Coordinates of C-alpha atoms and ligand atoms in Angstrom, one line a residue:
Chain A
X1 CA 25.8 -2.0 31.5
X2 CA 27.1 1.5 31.9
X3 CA 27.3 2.4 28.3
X4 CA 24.7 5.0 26.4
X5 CA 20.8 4.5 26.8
X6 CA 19.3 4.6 23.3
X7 CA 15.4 3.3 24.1
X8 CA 13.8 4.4 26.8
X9 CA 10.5 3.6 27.4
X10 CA 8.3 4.7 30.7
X11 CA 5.3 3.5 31.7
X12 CA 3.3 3.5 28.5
X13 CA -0.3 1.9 28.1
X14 CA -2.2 1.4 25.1
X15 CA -5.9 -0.1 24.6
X16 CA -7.8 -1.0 21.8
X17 CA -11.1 -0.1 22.1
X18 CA -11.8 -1.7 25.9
X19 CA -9.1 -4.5 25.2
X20 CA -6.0 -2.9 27.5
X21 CA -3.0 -4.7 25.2
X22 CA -0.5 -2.9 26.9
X23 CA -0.1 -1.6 30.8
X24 CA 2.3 0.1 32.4
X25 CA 5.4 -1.0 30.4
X26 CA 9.2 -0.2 31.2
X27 CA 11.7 -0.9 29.2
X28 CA 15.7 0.2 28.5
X29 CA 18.0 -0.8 25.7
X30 CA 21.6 0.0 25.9
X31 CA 23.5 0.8 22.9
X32 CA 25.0 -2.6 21.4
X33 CA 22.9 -4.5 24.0
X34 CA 20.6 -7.0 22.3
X35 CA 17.3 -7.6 24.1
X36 CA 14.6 -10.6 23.5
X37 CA 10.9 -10.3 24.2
X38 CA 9.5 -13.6 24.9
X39 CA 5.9 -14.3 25.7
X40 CA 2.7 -16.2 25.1
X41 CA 0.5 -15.3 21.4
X42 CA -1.4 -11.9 22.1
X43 CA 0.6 -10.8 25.2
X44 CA 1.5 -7.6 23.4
X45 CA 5.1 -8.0 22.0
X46 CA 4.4 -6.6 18.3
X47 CA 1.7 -4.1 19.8
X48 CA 5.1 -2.8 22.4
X49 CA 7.5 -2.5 19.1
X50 CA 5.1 -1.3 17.1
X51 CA 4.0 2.2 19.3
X52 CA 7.7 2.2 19.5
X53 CA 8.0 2.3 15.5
X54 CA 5.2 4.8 15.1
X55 CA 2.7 1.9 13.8
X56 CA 0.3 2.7 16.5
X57 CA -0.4 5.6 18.8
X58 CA 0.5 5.5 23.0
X59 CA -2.4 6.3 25.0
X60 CA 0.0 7.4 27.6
X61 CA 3.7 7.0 28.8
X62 CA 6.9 8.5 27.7
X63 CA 9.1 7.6 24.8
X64 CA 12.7 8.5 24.4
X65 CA 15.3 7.0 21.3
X66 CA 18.7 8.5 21.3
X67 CA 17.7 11.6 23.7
X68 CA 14.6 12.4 21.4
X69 CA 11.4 12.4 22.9
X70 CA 9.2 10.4 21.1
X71 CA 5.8 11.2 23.0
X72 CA 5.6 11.8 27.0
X73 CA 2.1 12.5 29.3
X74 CA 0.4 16.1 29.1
X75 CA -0.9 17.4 32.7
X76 CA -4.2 15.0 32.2
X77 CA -1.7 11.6 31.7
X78 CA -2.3 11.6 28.0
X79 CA 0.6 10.7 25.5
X80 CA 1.5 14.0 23.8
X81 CA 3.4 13.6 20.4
X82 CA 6.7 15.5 19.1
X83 CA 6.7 17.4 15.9
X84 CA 6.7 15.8 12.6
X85 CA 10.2 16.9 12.0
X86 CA 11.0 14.9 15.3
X87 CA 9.3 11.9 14.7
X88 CA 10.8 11.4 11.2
X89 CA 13.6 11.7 13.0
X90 CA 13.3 9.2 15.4
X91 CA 11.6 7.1 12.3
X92 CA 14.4 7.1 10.7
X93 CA 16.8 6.2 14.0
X94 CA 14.8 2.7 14.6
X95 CA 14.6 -0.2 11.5
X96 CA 11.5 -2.4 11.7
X97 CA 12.4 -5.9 10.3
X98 CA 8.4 -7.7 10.1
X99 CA 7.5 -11.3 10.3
X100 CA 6.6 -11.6 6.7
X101 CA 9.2 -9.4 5.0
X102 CA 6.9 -7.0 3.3
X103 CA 9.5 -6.3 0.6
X104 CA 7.8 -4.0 -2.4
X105 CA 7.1 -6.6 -4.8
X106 CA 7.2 -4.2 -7.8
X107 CA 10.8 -3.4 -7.1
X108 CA 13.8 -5.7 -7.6
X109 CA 16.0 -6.6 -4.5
X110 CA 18.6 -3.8 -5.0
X111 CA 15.9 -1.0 -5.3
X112 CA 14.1 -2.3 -2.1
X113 CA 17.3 -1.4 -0.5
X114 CA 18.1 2.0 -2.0
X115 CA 14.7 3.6 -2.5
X116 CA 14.6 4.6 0.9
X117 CA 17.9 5.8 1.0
X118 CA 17.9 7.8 -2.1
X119 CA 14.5 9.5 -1.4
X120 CA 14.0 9.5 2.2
X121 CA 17.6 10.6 2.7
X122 CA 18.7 12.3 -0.7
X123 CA 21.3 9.7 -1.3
X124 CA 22.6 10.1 -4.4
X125 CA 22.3 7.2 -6.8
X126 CA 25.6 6.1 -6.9
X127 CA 26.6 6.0 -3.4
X128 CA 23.1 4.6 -2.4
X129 CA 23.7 1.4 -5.0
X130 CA 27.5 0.9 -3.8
X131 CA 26.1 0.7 0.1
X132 CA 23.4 -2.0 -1.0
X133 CA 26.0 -4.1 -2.9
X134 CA 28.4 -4.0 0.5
X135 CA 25.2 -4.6 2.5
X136 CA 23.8 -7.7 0.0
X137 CA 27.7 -9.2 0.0
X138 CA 27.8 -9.0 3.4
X139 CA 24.4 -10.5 4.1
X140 CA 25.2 -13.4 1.1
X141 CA 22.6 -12.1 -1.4
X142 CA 24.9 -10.7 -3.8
X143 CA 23.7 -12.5 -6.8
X144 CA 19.9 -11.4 -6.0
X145 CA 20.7 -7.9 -6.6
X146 CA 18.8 -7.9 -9.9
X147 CA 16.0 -10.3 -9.1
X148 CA 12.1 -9.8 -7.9
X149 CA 11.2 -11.0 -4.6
X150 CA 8.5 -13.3 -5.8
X151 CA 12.0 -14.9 -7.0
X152 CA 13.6 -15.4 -4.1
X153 CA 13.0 -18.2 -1.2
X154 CA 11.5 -17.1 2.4
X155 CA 15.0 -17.2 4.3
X156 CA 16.2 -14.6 1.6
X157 CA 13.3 -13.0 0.9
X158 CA 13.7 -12.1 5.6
X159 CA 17.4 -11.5 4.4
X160 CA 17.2 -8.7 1.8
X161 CA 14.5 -6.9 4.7
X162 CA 17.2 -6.7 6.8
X163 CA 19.5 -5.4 4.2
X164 CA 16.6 -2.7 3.5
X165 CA 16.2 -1.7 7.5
X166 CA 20.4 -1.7 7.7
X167 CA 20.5 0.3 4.7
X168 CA 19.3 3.2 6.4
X169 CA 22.1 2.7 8.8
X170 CA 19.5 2.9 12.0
X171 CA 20.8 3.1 15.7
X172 CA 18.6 0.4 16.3
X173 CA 16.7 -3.0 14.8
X174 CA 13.9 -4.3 16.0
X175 CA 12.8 -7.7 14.6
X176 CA 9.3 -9.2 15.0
X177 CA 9.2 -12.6 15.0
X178 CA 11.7 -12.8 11.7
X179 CA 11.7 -16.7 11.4
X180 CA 8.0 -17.9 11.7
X181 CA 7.1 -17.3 8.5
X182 CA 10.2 -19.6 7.5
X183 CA 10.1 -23.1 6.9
X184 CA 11.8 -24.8 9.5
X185 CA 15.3 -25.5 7.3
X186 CA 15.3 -21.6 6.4
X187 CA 15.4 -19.9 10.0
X188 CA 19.6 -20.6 10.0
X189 CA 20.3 -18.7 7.8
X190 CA 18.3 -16.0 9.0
X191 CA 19.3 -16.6 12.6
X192 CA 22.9 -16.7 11.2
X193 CA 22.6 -12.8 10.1
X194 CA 21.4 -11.4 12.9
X195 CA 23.2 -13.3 14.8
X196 CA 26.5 -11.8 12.9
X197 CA 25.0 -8.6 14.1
X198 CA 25.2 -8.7 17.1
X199 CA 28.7 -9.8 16.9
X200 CA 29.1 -6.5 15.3
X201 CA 27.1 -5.2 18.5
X202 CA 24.4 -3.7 16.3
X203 CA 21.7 -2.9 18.9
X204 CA 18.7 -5.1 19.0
X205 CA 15.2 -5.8 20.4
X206 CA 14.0 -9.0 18.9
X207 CA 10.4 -10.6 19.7
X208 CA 10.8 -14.2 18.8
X209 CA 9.5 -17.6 19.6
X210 CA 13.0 -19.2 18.8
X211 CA 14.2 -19.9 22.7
X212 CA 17.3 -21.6 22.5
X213 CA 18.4 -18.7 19.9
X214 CA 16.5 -16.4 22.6
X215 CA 18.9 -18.3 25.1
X216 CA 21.9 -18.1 23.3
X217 CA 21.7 -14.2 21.5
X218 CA 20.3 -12.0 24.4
X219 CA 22.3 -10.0 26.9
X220 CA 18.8 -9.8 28.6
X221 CA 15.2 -11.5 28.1
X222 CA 12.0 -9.8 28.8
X223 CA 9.0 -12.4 29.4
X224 CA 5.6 -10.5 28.5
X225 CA 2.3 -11.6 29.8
X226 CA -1.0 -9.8 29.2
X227 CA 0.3 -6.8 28.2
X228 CA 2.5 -6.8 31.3
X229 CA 6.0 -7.6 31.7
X230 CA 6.8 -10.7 34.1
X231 CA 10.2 -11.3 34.2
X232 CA 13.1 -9.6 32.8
X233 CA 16.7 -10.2 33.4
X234 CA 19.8 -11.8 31.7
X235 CA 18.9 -15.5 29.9
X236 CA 20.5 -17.4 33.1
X237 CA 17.9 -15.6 35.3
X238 CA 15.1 -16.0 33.1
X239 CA 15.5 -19.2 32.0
X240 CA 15.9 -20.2 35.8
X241 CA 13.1 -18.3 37.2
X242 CA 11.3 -19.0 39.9
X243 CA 7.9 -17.2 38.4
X244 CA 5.2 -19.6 38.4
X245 CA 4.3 -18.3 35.0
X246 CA 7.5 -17.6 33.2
X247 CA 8.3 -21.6 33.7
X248 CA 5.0 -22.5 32.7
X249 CA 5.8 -20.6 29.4
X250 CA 9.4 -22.2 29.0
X251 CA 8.3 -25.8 30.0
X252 CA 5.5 -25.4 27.1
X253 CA 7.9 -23.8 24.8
X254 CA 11.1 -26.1 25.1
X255 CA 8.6 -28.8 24.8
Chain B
X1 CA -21.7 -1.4 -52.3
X2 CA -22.9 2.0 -50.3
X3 CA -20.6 1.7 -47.9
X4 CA -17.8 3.4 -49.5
X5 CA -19.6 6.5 -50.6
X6 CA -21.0 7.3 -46.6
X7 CA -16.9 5.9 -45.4
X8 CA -16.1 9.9 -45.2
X9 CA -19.3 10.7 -43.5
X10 CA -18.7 7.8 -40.7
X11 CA -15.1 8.4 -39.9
X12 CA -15.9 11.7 -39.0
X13 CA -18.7 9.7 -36.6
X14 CA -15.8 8.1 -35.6
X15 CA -13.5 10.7 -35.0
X16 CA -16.3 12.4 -32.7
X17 CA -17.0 8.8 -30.4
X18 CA -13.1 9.0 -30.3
X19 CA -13.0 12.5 -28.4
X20 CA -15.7 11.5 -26.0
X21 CA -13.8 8.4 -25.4
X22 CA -10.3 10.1 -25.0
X23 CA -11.7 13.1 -23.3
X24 CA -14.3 10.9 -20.6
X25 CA -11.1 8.8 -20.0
X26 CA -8.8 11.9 -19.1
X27 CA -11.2 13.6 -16.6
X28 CA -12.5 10.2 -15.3
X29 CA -9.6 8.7 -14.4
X30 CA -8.0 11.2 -12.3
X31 CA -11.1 12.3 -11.0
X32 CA -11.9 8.4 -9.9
X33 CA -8.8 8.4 -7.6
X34 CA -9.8 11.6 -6.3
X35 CA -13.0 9.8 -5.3
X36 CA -11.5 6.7 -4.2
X37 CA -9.6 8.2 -1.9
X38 CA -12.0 10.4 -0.8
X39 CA -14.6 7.3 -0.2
X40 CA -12.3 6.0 2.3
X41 CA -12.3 9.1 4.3
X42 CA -13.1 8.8 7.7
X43 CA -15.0 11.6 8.0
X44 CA -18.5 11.3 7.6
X45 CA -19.0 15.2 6.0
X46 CA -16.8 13.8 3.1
X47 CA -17.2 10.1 3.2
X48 CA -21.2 10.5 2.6
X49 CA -21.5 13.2 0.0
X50 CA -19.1 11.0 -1.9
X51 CA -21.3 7.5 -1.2
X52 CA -24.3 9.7 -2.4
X53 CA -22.4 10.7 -5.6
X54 CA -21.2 7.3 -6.6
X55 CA -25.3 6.2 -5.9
X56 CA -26.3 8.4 -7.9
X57 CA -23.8 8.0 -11.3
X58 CA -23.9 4.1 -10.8
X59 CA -27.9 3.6 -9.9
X60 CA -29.3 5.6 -12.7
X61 CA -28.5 5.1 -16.5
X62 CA -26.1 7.0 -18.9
X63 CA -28.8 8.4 -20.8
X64 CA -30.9 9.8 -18.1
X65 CA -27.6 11.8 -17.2
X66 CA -27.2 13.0 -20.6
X67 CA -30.8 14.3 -21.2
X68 CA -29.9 15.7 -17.1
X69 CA -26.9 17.5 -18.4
X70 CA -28.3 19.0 -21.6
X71 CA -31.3 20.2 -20.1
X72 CA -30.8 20.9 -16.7
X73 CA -28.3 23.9 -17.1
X74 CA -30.5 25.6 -19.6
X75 CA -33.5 25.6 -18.0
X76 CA -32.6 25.7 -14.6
X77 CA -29.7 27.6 -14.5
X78 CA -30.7 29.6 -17.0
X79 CA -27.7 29.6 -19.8
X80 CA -27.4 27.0 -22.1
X81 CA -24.4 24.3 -22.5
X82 CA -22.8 23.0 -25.5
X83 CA -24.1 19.3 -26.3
X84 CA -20.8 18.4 -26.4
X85 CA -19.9 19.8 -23.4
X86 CA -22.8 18.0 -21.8
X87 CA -21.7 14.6 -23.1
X88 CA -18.2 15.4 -22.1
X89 CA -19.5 16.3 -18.2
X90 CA -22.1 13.5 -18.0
X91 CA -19.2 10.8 -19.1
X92 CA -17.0 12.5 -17.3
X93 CA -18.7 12.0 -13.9
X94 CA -20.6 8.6 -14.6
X95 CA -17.2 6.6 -15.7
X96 CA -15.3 8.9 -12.7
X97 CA -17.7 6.7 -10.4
X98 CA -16.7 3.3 -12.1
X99 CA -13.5 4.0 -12.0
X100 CA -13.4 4.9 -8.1
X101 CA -14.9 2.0 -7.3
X102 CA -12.5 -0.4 -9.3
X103 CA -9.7 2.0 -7.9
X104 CA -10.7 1.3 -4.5
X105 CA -11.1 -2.3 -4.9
X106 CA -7.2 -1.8 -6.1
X107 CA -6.0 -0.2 -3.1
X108 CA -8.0 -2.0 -0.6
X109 CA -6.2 -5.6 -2.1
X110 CA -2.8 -4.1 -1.1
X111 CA -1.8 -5.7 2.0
X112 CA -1.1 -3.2 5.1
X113 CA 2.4 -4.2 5.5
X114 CA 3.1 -2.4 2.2
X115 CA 1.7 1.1 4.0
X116 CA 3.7 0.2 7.3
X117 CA 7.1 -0.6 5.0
X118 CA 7.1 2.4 3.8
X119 CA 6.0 4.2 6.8
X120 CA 8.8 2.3 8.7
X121 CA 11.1 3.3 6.1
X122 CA 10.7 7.0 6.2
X123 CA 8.6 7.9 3.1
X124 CA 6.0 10.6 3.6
X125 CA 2.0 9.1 2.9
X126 CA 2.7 10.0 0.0
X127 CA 5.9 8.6 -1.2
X128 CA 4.5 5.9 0.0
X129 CA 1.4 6.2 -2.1
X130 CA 3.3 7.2 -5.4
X131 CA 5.7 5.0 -5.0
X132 CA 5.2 1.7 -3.4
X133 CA 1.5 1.3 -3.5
X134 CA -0.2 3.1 -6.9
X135 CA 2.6 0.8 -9.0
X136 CA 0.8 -2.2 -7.4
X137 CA -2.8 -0.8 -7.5
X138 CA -2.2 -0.3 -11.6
X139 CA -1.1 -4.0 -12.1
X140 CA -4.2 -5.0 -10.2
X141 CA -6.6 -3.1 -11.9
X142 CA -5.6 -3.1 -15.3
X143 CA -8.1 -5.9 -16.5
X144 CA -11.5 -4.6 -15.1
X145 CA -10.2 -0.8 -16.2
X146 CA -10.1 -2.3 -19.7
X147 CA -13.3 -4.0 -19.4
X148 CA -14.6 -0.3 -18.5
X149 CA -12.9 1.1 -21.3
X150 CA -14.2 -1.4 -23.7
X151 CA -17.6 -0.5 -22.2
X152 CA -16.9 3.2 -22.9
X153 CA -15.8 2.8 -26.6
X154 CA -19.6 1.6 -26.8
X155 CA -21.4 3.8 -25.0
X156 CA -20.0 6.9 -26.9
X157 CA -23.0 5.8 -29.0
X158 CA -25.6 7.4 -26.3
X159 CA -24.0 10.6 -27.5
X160 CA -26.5 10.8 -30.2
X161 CA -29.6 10.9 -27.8
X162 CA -28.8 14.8 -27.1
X163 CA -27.8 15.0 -30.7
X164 CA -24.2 14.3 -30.8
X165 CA -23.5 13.0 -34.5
X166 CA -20.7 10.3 -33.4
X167 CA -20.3 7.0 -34.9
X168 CA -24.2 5.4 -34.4
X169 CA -26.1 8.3 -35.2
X170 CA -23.7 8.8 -38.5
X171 CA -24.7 5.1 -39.4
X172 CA -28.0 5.4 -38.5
X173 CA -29.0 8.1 -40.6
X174 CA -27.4 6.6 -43.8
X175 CA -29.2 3.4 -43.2
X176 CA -32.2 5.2 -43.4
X177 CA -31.3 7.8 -46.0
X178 CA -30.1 5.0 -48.5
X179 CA -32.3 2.0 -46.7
X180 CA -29.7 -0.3 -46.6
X181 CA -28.7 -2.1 -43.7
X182 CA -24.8 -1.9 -44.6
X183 CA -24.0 1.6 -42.7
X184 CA -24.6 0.1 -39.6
X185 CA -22.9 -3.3 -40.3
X186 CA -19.9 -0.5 -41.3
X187 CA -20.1 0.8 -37.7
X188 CA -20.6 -2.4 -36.3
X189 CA -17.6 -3.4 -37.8
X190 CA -15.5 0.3 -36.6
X191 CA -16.7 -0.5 -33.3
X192 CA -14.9 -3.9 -33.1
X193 CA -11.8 -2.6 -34.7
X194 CA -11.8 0.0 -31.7
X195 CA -12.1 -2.3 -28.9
X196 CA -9.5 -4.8 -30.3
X197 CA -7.1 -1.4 -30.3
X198 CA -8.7 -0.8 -26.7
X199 CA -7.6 -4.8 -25.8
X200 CA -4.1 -4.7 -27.3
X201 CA -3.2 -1.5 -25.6
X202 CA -4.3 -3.3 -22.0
X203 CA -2.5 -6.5 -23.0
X204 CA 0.4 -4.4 -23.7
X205 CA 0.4 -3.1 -20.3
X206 CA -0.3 -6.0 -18.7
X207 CA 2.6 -7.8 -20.2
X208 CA 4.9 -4.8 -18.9
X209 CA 3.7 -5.1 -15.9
X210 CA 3.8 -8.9 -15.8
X211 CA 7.8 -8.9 -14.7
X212 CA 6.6 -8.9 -10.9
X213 CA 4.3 -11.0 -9.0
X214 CA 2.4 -10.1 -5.7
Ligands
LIG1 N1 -5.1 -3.0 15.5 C1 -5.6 -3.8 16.5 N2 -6.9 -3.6 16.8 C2 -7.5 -4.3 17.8 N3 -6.8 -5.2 18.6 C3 -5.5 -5.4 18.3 C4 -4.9 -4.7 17.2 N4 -3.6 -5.1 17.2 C5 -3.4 -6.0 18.2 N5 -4.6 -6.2 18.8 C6 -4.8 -7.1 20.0 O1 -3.9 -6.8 21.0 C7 -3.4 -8.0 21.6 C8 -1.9 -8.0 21.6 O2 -1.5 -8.3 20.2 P1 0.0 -8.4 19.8 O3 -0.1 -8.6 18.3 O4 0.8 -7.3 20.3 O5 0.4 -9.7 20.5 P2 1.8 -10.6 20.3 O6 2.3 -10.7 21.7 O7 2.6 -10.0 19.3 O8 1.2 -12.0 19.8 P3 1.8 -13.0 18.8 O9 2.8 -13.8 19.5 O10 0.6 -13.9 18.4 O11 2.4 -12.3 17.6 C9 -4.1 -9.1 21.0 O12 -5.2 -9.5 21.8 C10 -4.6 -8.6 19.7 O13 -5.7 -9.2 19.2
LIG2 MG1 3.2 -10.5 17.3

C-alpha cells in the first residue's frame, strides 16, 4: 500500500515486573488499511494496543500516530514521552473500543456519546447531540438514545461503544476483542458494524479471536506469540503459512 | 405532665446536637475524600501519616478525643479553645476518618475500565473523577454514609462530656431537677424523630439515584 502511514510503531518492549510481555515489536498501519492481531491468550495483543492507547507505559521503542511522536528511546534506550499537550493529542487521534464495553452506567446512551465531545472537545451541545443521533441511526440504535445501558443487550451495549470512540471522529479504532463478551447470536451484529466500517475504509487494528471474520475483514493479519510477532502478512499468507506455530494456532482455532 | 414546661429548654438541646451534626458533616465529608484519596497515595511520606491518622480517630473512642481537644490546647499550647469549637474539631476529624474509609471502599468497587474509558476518551484525571467516577462512588455509598449519619445524630450526645448543653445533657438535667423520668423519654423520643428525618433524606437519594444500575 502506498497510501499515508498513520501508526508506526518501532521496536518497543515492555515488561511487567520480570515477565517480558512484549519484545521488540514492529508494526505499520496504513490509513484505511484494517489490520488483525491474532494470537494465543497472554501473547500480548491487548498489552501492544494498550501502550499504543496510553493505558500502559513503553519501556522502550518509538511510537509515531499521524506524524506525532508518541514516545521514542533517550541515549540510554529508554522510552522518553512527549508533552502532555502531545499526548492528548495523539489520545484523542486513536479510539479504544474494549472487550466489555465499559459504557458509564450513570449516563444514558446519548450522553456516553457526547460527553466526550462536548467537554473534551468544547463541542457545543447542540452540534454534539445532532452528531450522536447520525452516529446511533447509522449504527441502528436510534431508539436507545434515551435509555441506560443496564437496559440495553450485550451486542448493543459493544454498539453504542463504538458510537462513543467514532464520536470523537478518531483517525483510528482499535478494537480489543469486541465480541467475546457476546453471546454467540450477538457477535453479527457487532461484526456487521465494523465490518460497515471498513467498507467506509475507517482505519482499523482489531485483536480478535473471530478467524473466519479475521479471514474475511483484514487487508493484513499479524500472528503474535509470546510477546513476539510470528507471522504477519495478508489473510491468504497467513492463513497458508508454513510456520510450524502459526498453523498449530489456526488448526486449534478453526477447530 | 413535665414535659411541656422543659419542651423550650430541650429544643434549644436540640438545636445545639443539630449544629454539631450539620457542622461535623460539612467538614467531614469533604475532608474524608481528601483522605481517601490521599490513603491511596503511593507514596509512602503521605500514604503512612494518613494510615496513622485514620488509626488513631478509628482505634480510640469519641470521648477520649473530646476530653483530647478541650484540654490539650489549653494546657499545652497554652491558649484556650471554645468547647464548642473542640466538639466541632474532634467530630470533625473522627467522622472525616469514617467517612474516608467508606469513601475508599466506594472508589475501590468502581471497575478500572471506568478510569481507562475516560482516559481513552480524552478527559483529564479529573474529568474523569468528577464526572464518570464520583456519580458512581455516591450511589454506592449512600447506605453505609447514612448508617454513619444516623450514628452521628447520636453521638452529638458526647458533646455534653466537655460541657456542651445539647440535647442529652438538656434532658438529663431536668430529669434530675424535677426527678421524673419523662425528660429523657422526651429526648429519646427527639432523637428518633431525627434519625427517621436522617433515613428519609437517604431514601430520597437513593431513589434518585436508583434510575441506573451498575
Ligand atoms: N497490568 C499487568 N500487570 C502484570 N502483568 C500483566 C498486566 N497486564 C498484562 N499482564 C500479563 O502480560 C501478558 C500479556 O497479556 P495480554 O493481556 O496483553 O495478553 P493477550 O494476548 O491480550 O491475551 P488474551 O487473548 O487472553 O486477551 C500476560 O501474561 C498477562 O498476565
Ligand atoms: Mg487481551
Amino acid at each position: 500500500m502506498a497510501s499515508e502511514m498513520v501508526l508506526q510503531v518501532e521496536n518497543i518492549a515492555k515488561s511487567f515486573g520480570k515477565l517480558e510481555v512484549l519484545k521488540a515489536i514492529d508494526l505499520t498501519v496504513h490509513r484505511g488499511e484494517v489490520v488483525v492481531i491474532i494470537g494465543p491468550s497472554g501473547s500480548g495483543k491487548s498489552t501492544l494496543l494498550r501502550l499504543i492507547n496510553q493505558l500502559e507505559q513503553v519501556d522502550s521503542g518509538k511510537v509515531t500516530v499521524g506524524g506525532q511522536i508518541l514516545c521514542e528511546n533517550d541515549a540510554a534506550g529508554k522510552a522518553v514521552y512527549a508533552d502532555k499537550l502531545t499526548l492528548k493529542a495523539i489520545q484523542l487521534k486513536i479510539g479504544l473500543v474494549f472487550q466489555n464495553f465499559n459504557l458509564f452506567p450513570h449516563f444514558s446512551i446519548l450522553r456516553n456519546i457526547t460527553e466526550a465531545p462536548i467537554h473534551v472537545l468544547g463541542q457545543d451541545e447542540k452540534t454534539a447531540n445532532s452528531k450522536a443521533t447520525a452516529i446511533l441511526n447509522k449504527l441502528g440504535l436510534q431508539d436507545k438514545a434515551e435509555n441506560f445501558p443496564f437496559q440495553l443487550s450485550g451486542g448493543q451495549q459493544q454498539r453504542a461503544a463504538i458510537a462513543r470512540a467514532l464520536a470523537l471522529e478518531p483517525t483510528m479504532l482499535f478494537f480489543d476483542e469486541p465480541t467475546s463478551a457476546l453471546d454467540p447470536e450477538l457477535t453479527g451484529e457487532v461484526l456487521k458494524v465494523i465490518r460497515q466500517l471498513a467498507a467506509e475504509h475507517m482505519t482499523m487494528v482489531v485483536v480478535t479471536h473471530e478467524m473466519s471474520f479475521a479471514r474475511e475483514l483484514a487487508d493484513r493479519i499479524i500472528f503474535m506469540d509470546q510477546g513476539v510477532i510470528i507471522d504477519a502478512g495478508t489473510p491468504d499468507q497467513v492463513f497458508n503459512s508454513k510456520n510450524e506455530r502459526t498453523r498449530q494456532f489456526l488448526r486449534h482455532y478453526s477447530a | 405532665m413535665v414535659t411541656f414546661q422543659i419542651l423550650p429548654y430541650l429544643l434549644e438541646g436540640t438545636l445545639k446536637a443539630l449544629q454539631i451534626f450539620v457542622l461535623t458533616l460539612i467538614f467531614a465529608v469533604p475532608l474524608g475524600i481528601i483522605v481517601a484519596r490521599l490513603r491511596q497515595s503511593t507514596l509512602k511520606i503521605i500514604q503512612l501519616p494518613i494510615r496513622f491518622y485514620l488509626l488513631i480517630m478509628r482505634g480510640t473512642p469519641l470521648i477520649l478525643q473530646l476530653i483530647f481537644f478541650m484540654y490539650f490546647p489549653p494546657f499545652i499550647l497554652n491558649f484556650p479553645i471554645d468547647r464548642f469549637l473542640a466538639v466541632i474539631l474532634a467530630f470533625s476529624l473522627n467522622y472525616a476518618a469514617y467517612f474516608a474509609e467508606i469513601f475508599r471502599g466506594g472508589l475501590e468497587s468502581i471497575p478500572r475500565g471506568q478510569f481507562e474509558a475516560g482516559h481513552v476518551l480524552g478527559f483529564s484525571s479529573g474529568q474523569t473523577f468528577t464526572r464518570i467516577v464520583l456519580p458512581q462512588v455516591i450511589k454506592r455509598i449512600l447506605p453505609p454514609s447514612a448508617s454513619e449519619a444516623m450514628t452521628l445524630i447520636k453521638d452529638t450526645a458526647l458533646a455534653q462530656i466537655i460541657g456542651v448543653a445539647e440535647l442529652f445533657r438538656a434532658a438529663q438535667n431536668s430529669t434530675s431537677r424535677l426527678v421524673s423520668i419523662e425528660p429523657i423519654i422526651a429526648a429519646g423520643i427527639i432523637y428518633l424523630v431525627l434519625n427517621s428525618l436522617v433515613a428519609i433524606v437517604f431514601n430520597r437519594f437513593e431513589k434518585k439515584l436508583s434510575y441506573y444500575r451498575h
